[in-house]
XYZ file of C-alpha atoms in Angstrom:
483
model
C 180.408 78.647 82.452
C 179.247 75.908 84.438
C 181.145 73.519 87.006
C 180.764 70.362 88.673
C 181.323 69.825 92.205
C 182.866 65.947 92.690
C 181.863 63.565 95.603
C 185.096 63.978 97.575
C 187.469 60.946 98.450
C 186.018 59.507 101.741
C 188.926 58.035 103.051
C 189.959 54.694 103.902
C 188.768 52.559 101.526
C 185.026 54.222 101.716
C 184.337 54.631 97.651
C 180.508 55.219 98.096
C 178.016 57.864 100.130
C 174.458 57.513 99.801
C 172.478 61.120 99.496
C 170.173 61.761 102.587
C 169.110 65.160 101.970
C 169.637 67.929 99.839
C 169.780 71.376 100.771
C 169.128 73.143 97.607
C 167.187 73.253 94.645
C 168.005 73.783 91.196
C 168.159 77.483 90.610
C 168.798 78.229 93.969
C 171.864 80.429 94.345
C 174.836 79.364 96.624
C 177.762 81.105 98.015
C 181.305 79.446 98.736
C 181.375 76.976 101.626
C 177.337 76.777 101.974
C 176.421 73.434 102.999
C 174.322 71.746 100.297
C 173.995 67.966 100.528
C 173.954 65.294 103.342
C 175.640 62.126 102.827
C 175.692 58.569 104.542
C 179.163 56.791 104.191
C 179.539 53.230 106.277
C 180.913 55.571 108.778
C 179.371 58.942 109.463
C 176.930 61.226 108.113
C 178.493 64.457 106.639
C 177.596 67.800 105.690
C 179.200 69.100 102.458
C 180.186 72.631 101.592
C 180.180 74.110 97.907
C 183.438 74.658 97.458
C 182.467 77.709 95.125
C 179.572 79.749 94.247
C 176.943 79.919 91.868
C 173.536 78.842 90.614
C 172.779 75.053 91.155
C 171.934 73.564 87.618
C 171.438 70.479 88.249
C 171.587 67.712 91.551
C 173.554 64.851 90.907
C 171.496 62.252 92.045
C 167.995 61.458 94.215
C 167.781 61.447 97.301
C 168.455 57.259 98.093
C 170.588 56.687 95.346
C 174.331 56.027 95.931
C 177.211 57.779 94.083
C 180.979 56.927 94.082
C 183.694 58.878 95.157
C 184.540 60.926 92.120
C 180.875 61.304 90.524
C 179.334 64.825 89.872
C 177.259 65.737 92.984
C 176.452 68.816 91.608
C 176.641 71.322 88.429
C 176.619 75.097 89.259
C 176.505 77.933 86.442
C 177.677 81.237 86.890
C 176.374 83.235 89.779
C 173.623 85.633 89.302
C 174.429 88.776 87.602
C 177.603 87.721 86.928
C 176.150 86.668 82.641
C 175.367 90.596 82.833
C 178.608 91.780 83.495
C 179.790 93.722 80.223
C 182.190 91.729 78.197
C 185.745 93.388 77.222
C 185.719 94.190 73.525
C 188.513 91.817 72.632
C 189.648 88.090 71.443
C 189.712 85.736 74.392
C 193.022 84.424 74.849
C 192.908 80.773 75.334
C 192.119 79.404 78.684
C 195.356 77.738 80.284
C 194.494 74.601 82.161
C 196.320 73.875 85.381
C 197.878 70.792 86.592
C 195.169 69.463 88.959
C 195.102 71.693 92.498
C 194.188 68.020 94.081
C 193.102 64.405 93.023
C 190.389 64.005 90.628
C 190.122 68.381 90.245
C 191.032 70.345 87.601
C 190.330 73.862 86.930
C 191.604 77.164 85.260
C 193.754 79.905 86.495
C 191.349 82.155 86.684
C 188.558 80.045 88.841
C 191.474 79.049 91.752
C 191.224 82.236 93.300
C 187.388 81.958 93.563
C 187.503 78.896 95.098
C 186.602 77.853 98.979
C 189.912 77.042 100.882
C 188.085 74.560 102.929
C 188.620 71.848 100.135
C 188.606 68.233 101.564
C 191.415 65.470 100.169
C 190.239 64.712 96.360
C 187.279 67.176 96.880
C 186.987 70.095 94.808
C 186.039 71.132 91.519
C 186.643 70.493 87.791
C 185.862 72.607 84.457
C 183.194 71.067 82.036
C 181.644 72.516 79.045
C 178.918 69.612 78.689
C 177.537 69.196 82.762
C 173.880 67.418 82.838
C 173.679 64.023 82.603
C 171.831 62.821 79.608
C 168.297 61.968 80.047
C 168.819 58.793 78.344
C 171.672 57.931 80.426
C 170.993 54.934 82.539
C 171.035 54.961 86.294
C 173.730 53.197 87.569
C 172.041 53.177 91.302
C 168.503 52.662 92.332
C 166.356 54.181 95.512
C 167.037 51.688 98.455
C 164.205 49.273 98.674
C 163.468 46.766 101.195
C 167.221 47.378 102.980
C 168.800 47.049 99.349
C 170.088 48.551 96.312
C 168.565 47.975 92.848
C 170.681 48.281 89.838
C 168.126 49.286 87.794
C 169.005 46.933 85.296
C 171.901 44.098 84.413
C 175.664 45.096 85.117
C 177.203 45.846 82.032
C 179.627 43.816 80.369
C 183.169 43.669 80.425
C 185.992 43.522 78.029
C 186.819 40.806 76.517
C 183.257 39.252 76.824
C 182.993 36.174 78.431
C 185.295 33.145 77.926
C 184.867 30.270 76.181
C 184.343 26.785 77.694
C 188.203 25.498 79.275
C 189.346 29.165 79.218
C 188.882 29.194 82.835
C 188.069 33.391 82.172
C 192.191 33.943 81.815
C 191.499 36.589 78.530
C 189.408 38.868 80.900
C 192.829 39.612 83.144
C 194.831 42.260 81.793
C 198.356 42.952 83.074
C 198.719 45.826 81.818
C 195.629 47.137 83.524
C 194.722 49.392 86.753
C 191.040 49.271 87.223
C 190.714 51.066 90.727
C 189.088 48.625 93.149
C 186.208 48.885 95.677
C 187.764 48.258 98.824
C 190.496 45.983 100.201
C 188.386 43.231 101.168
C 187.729 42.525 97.478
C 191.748 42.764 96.493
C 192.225 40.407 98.912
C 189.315 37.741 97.758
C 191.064 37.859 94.466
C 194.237 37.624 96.181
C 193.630 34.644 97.468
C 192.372 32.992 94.298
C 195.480 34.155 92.373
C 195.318 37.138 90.478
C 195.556 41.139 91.017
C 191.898 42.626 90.986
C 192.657 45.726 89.434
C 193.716 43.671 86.263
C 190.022 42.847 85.412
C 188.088 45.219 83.557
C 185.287 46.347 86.128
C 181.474 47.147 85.567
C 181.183 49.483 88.337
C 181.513 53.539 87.541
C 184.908 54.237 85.701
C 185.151 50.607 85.541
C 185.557 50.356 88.970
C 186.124 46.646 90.177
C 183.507 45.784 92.198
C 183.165 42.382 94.777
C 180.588 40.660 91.866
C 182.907 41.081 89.293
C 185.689 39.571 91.399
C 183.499 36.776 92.459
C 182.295 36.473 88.752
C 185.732 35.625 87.348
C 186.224 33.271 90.295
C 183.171 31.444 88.948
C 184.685 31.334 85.519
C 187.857 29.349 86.806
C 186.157 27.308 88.666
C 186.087 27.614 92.077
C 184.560 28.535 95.220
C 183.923 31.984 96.310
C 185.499 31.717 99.774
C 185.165 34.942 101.845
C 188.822 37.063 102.082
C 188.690 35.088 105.939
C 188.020 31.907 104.749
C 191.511 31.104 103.630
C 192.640 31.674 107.544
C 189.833 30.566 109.285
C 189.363 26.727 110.997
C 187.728 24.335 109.162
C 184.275 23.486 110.887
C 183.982 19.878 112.315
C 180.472 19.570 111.766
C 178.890 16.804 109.908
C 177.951 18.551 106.940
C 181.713 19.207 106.751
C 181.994 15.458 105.907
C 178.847 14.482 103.594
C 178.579 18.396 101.628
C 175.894 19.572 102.952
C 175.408 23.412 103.615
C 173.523 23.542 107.033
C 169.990 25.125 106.895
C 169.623 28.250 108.880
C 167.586 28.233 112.107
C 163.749 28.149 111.207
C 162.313 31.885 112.395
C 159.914 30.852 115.648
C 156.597 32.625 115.930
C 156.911 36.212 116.805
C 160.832 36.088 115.432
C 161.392 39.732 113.778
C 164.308 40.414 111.116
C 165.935 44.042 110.997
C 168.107 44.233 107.642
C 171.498 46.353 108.936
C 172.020 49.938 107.400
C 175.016 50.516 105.887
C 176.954 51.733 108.760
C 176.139 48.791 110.593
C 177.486 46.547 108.393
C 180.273 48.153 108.026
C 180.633 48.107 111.583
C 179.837 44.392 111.408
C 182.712 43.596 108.763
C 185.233 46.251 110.966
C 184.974 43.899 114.138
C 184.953 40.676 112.492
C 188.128 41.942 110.843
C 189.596 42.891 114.115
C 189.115 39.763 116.045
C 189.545 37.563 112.868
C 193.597 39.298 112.279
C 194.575 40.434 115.845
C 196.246 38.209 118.496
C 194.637 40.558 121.301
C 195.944 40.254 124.863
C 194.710 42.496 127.621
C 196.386 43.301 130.848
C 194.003 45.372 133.743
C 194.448 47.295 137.114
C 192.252 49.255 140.021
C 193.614 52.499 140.395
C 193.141 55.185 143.117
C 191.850 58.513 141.138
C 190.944 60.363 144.369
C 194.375 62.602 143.734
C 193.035 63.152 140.047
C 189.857 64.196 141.212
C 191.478 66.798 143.678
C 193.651 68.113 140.802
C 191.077 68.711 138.120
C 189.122 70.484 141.352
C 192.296 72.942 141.918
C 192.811 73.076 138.599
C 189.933 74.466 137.395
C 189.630 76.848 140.351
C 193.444 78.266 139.119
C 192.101 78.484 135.484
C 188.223 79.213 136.153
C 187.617 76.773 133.060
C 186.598 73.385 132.333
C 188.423 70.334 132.290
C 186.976 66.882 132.165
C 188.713 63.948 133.475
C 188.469 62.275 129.653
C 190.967 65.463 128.860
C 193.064 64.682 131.792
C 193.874 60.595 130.920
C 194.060 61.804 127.293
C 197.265 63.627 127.719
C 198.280 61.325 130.042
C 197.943 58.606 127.499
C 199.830 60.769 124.765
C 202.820 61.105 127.355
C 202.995 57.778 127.793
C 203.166 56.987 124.285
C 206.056 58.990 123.393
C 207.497 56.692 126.015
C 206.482 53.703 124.589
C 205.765 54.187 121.044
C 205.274 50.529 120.052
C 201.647 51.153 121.329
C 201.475 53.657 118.685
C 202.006 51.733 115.857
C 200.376 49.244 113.494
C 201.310 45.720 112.011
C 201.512 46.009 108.407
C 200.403 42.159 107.510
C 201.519 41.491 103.735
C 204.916 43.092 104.326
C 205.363 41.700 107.485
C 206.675 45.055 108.982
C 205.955 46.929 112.075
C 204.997 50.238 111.292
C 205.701 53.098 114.103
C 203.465 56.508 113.667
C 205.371 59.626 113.999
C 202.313 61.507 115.408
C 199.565 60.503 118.138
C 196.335 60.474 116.410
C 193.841 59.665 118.893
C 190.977 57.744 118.801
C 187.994 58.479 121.083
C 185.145 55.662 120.870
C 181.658 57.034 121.000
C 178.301 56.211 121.564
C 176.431 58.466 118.914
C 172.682 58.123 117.081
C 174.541 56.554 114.138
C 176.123 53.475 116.329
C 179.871 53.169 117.939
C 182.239 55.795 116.109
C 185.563 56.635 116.921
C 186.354 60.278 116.156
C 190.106 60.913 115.630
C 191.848 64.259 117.416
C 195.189 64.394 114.898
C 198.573 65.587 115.986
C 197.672 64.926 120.011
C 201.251 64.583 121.130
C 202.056 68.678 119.334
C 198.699 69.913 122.069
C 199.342 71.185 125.772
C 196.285 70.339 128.046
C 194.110 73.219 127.244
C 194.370 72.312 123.470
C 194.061 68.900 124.048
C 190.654 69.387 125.644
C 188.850 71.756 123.030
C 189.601 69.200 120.914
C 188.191 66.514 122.624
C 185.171 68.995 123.348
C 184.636 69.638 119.789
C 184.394 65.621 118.715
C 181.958 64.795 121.861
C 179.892 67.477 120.524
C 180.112 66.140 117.142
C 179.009 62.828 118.607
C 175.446 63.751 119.796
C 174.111 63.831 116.220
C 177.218 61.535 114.383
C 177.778 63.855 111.811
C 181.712 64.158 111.249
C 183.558 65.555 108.737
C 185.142 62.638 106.854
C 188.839 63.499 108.290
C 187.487 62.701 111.602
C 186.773 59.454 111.561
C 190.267 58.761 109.228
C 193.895 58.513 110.267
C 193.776 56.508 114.192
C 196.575 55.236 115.950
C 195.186 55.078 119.423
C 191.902 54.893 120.287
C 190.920 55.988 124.524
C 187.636 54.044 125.648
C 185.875 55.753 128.250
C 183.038 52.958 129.189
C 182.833 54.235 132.338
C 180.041 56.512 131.204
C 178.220 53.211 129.942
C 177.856 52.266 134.115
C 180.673 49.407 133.567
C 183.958 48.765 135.245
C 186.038 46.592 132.596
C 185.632 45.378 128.821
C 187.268 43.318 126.753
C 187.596 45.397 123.932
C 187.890 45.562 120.558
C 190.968 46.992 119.069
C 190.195 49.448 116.537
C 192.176 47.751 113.451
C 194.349 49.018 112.171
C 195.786 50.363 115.712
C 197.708 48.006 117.983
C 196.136 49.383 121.369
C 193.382 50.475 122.828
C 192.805 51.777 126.632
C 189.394 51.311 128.210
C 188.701 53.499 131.109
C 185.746 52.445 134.228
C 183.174 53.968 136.091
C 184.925 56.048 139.109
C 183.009 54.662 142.457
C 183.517 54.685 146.152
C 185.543 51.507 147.746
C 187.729 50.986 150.632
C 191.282 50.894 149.831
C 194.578 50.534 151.981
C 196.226 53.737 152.343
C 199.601 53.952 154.477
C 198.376 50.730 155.804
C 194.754 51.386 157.231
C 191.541 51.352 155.079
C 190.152 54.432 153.736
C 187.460 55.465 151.083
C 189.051 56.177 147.979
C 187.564 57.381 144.255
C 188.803 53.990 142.233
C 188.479 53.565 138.621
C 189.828 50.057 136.414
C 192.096 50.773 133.626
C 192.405 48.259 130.704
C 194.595 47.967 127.700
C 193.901 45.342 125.195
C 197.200 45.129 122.690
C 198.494 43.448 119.222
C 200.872 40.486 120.256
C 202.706 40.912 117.144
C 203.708 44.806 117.584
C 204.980 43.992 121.464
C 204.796 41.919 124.076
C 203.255 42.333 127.725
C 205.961 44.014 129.469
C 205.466 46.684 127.045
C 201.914 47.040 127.578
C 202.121 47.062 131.197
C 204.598 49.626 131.074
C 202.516 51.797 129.174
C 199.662 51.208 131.598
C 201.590 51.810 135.073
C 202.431 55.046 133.599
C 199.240 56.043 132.836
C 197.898 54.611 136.385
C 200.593 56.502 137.988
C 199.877 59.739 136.323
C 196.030 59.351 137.705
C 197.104 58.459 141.135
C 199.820 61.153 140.908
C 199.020 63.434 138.604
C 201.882 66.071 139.655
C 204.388 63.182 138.057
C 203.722 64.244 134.566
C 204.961 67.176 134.619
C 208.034 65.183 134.147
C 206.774 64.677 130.953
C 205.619 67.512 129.415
């Protein structure tokens, strides 16, 4: 019998992994939860598990080519030995299928207790009787080639064909359809032109509704493209503005040098300009004394005899304060017009990692004492120094912590990780003079800064939120208040 393992759900909106490496071979034998494939979302590289064992049959895809969440990433047959096995002398019963143990998997009774428990969201495994691709079958993704992706040939064609002159492409909607849709960005382009995206029939994999078909029926009725921002975004008072023109791109100079972006870097690229484009950011900063937190990680550690870095030590100060103030913990929900308050502290830790600026998510921070707290810090930073996360880890934010300080740099005006409301961006601890019980002194100072959503509070709010936190660093023994 063979099975297919599926290209599990990557989370927050990501539909697509290109393959970087594989592991195996066909005919190679693998055991539950061997790692088999690398992949390359717009957010991470990840290592993927089998989530059962067997004998690969057959790799689905090249190494290059780009597969959607749900596609067959690999078939395995039985495992060796196992078609030797002597049969019972009797009529099969017939096989009863199960409801589906998670999205997109289904499998038999008898397979679920052979299966790995590590199974990501909408990753797993489904029966199939028929599992390689015909040879015939046209690839639906080239190899990357000059920084893009070829099709391999022309999209196919949707239902309905195309429309007739004066139509204005109204047959190709359905209402009564639900083609999933790439990502939110392209529900919102045809948002803004006036009809549902998932009603069009789409050309991508499953029919999957991808940006050109969305900009393709835009064509059809007759207007412009605009980009999901251009809707909210100032009108430029340039001349060309006036008289039509598009203006011509700066002429490359002598020497100039283009570098295409990857795919996590564009993704990065859209993430930011998202931020900045929807968030009324406002940032409030202070110098604190740390001296006293640098004297109670010292005793600390001596009382334990383990490790704790001062990143840990803010980090649960920040979770404290949050229960205290949870509208820094929340999120602005934009097309309901709601504020939306998190009942757990997921937070965010930016990093600097091969792959670019990641922020790697520790869930359920406000259920951790200290000690907890800081493995799991330890485990993401350890993560970061080759950017290869499991997809949960970069999922799921509510708060991200900014240590810059590392980077050499006091302050930053920072970029709120949508869809989060805060962020808090910690300096470089240094040596200055500072007024103690009235005379100067040299004291360990650090700058704290939070940059906020306007809409989810205002600044009285956010500078609550931060006195506590610079309160717990210059007095770290008031916490325990807290806890």
């Amino acid at each position: 019998m063979s099975r297919d393992f599926i290209l599990p759900d990557l989370g927050e909106g990501l539909t697509e992994a290109e393959i970087v490496a594989w592991l195996v071979a066909p005919g190679d034998e693998v055991t539950t939860d061997q790692v088999v494939v690398e992949l390359e979302s717009a957010k991470s590289v990840v290592q993927l598990p089998t989530p059962f064992a067997g004998v690969v049959e057959a790799l689905g895809g090249e190494v290059g080519e780009v597969l959607h969440a749900g596609s067959v990433l690999l078939t395995l047959g039985s495992e060796v030995g196992a078609a030797d096995a002597a049969a019972p002398v009797a009529v099969a019963a017939p096989v009863a299928v199960a409801a589906a143990a998670e999205p997109g998997v289904v499998t038999n009774d008898s397979a679920l207790a052979e299966e790995s428990g590590a199974v990501l969201i909408g990753y797993g495994t489904r029966q199939s009787t028929v599992t390689k691709r015909a040879a015939s079958a046209p690839k639906r993704f080239g190899r990357r080639s000059g920084g893009s992706l070829s099709t391999g040939g022309s999209a196919p064609s949707t239902a309905g064909g195309s429309t007739g002159p004066g139509s204005n492409g109204a047959t190709r909607l359905d209402a009564a359809r639900r083609s999933p849709v790439v990502s939110p960005i392209v529900r919102r382009l045809a948002r803004e032109h006036g009809f549902d995206a998932s009603q069009l029939l789409g050309t991508g994999h499953d029919h999957l509704v991808m940006r050109r078909d969305v900009e393709s029926f835009i064509a059809e009725l007759g207007e412009p493209a605009m980009t999901p921002s251009a809707a909210t975004s100032a009108a430029p008072s340039t001349s060309s503005t006036v008289t039509g023109e598009t203006p011509s791109p700066v002429a490359d100079g002598e020497g100039d040098r283009r570098v295409p972006l990857d795919r996590m870097a564009r993704a990065a690229a859209a993430h930011f300009s998202r931020s900045r484009r929807e968030i009324p950011e406002a940032t409030v900063w202070m110098d604190v004394d740390a001296t006293e937190l640098r004297g109670a990680r010292r005793q600390l550690q001596e009382a334990t005899g383990e490790r704790f870095g001062i990143t840990a030590l803010i980090a649960r100060f920040v979770v404290a304060g949050l229960a205290k103030h949870p509208a820094l913990n929340a999120s602005f929900d934009a097309e309901r017009e709601e504020l939306v308050y998190h009942s757990t502290v997921n937070l965010g830790l930016a990093a600097q990692t091969p792959r670019g600026l990641l922020v790697p998510v520790v869930h359920g921070a406000e259920r951790m004492p200290l000690r907890t707290l800081r493995d799991a810090i330890t485990t993401r930073t350890d993560e970061a120094a080759t950017g290869a996360f499991s997809p949960s880890a970069l999922t799921g934010g509510t708060f991200t912590l900014n240590n810059y300080g590392t980077l050499g740099v006091d302050g930053s005006a920072a970029i709120i990780n949508h869809p989060e409301a805060a962020m808090l961006g910690v300096g470089r601890f240094i040596e200055r003079p500072w007024v103690v019980d009235g005379a100067l002194a040299v004291r360990t100072v650090t700058e704290l800064t939070l940059s906020f959503d306007h809409r989810v509070c205002d600044g009285a709010e956010a500078a609550a939120l931060l006195t506590f936190v610079a309160q717990c660093i210059e007095r770290p023994v008031s916490v325990l208040a807290e806890l």
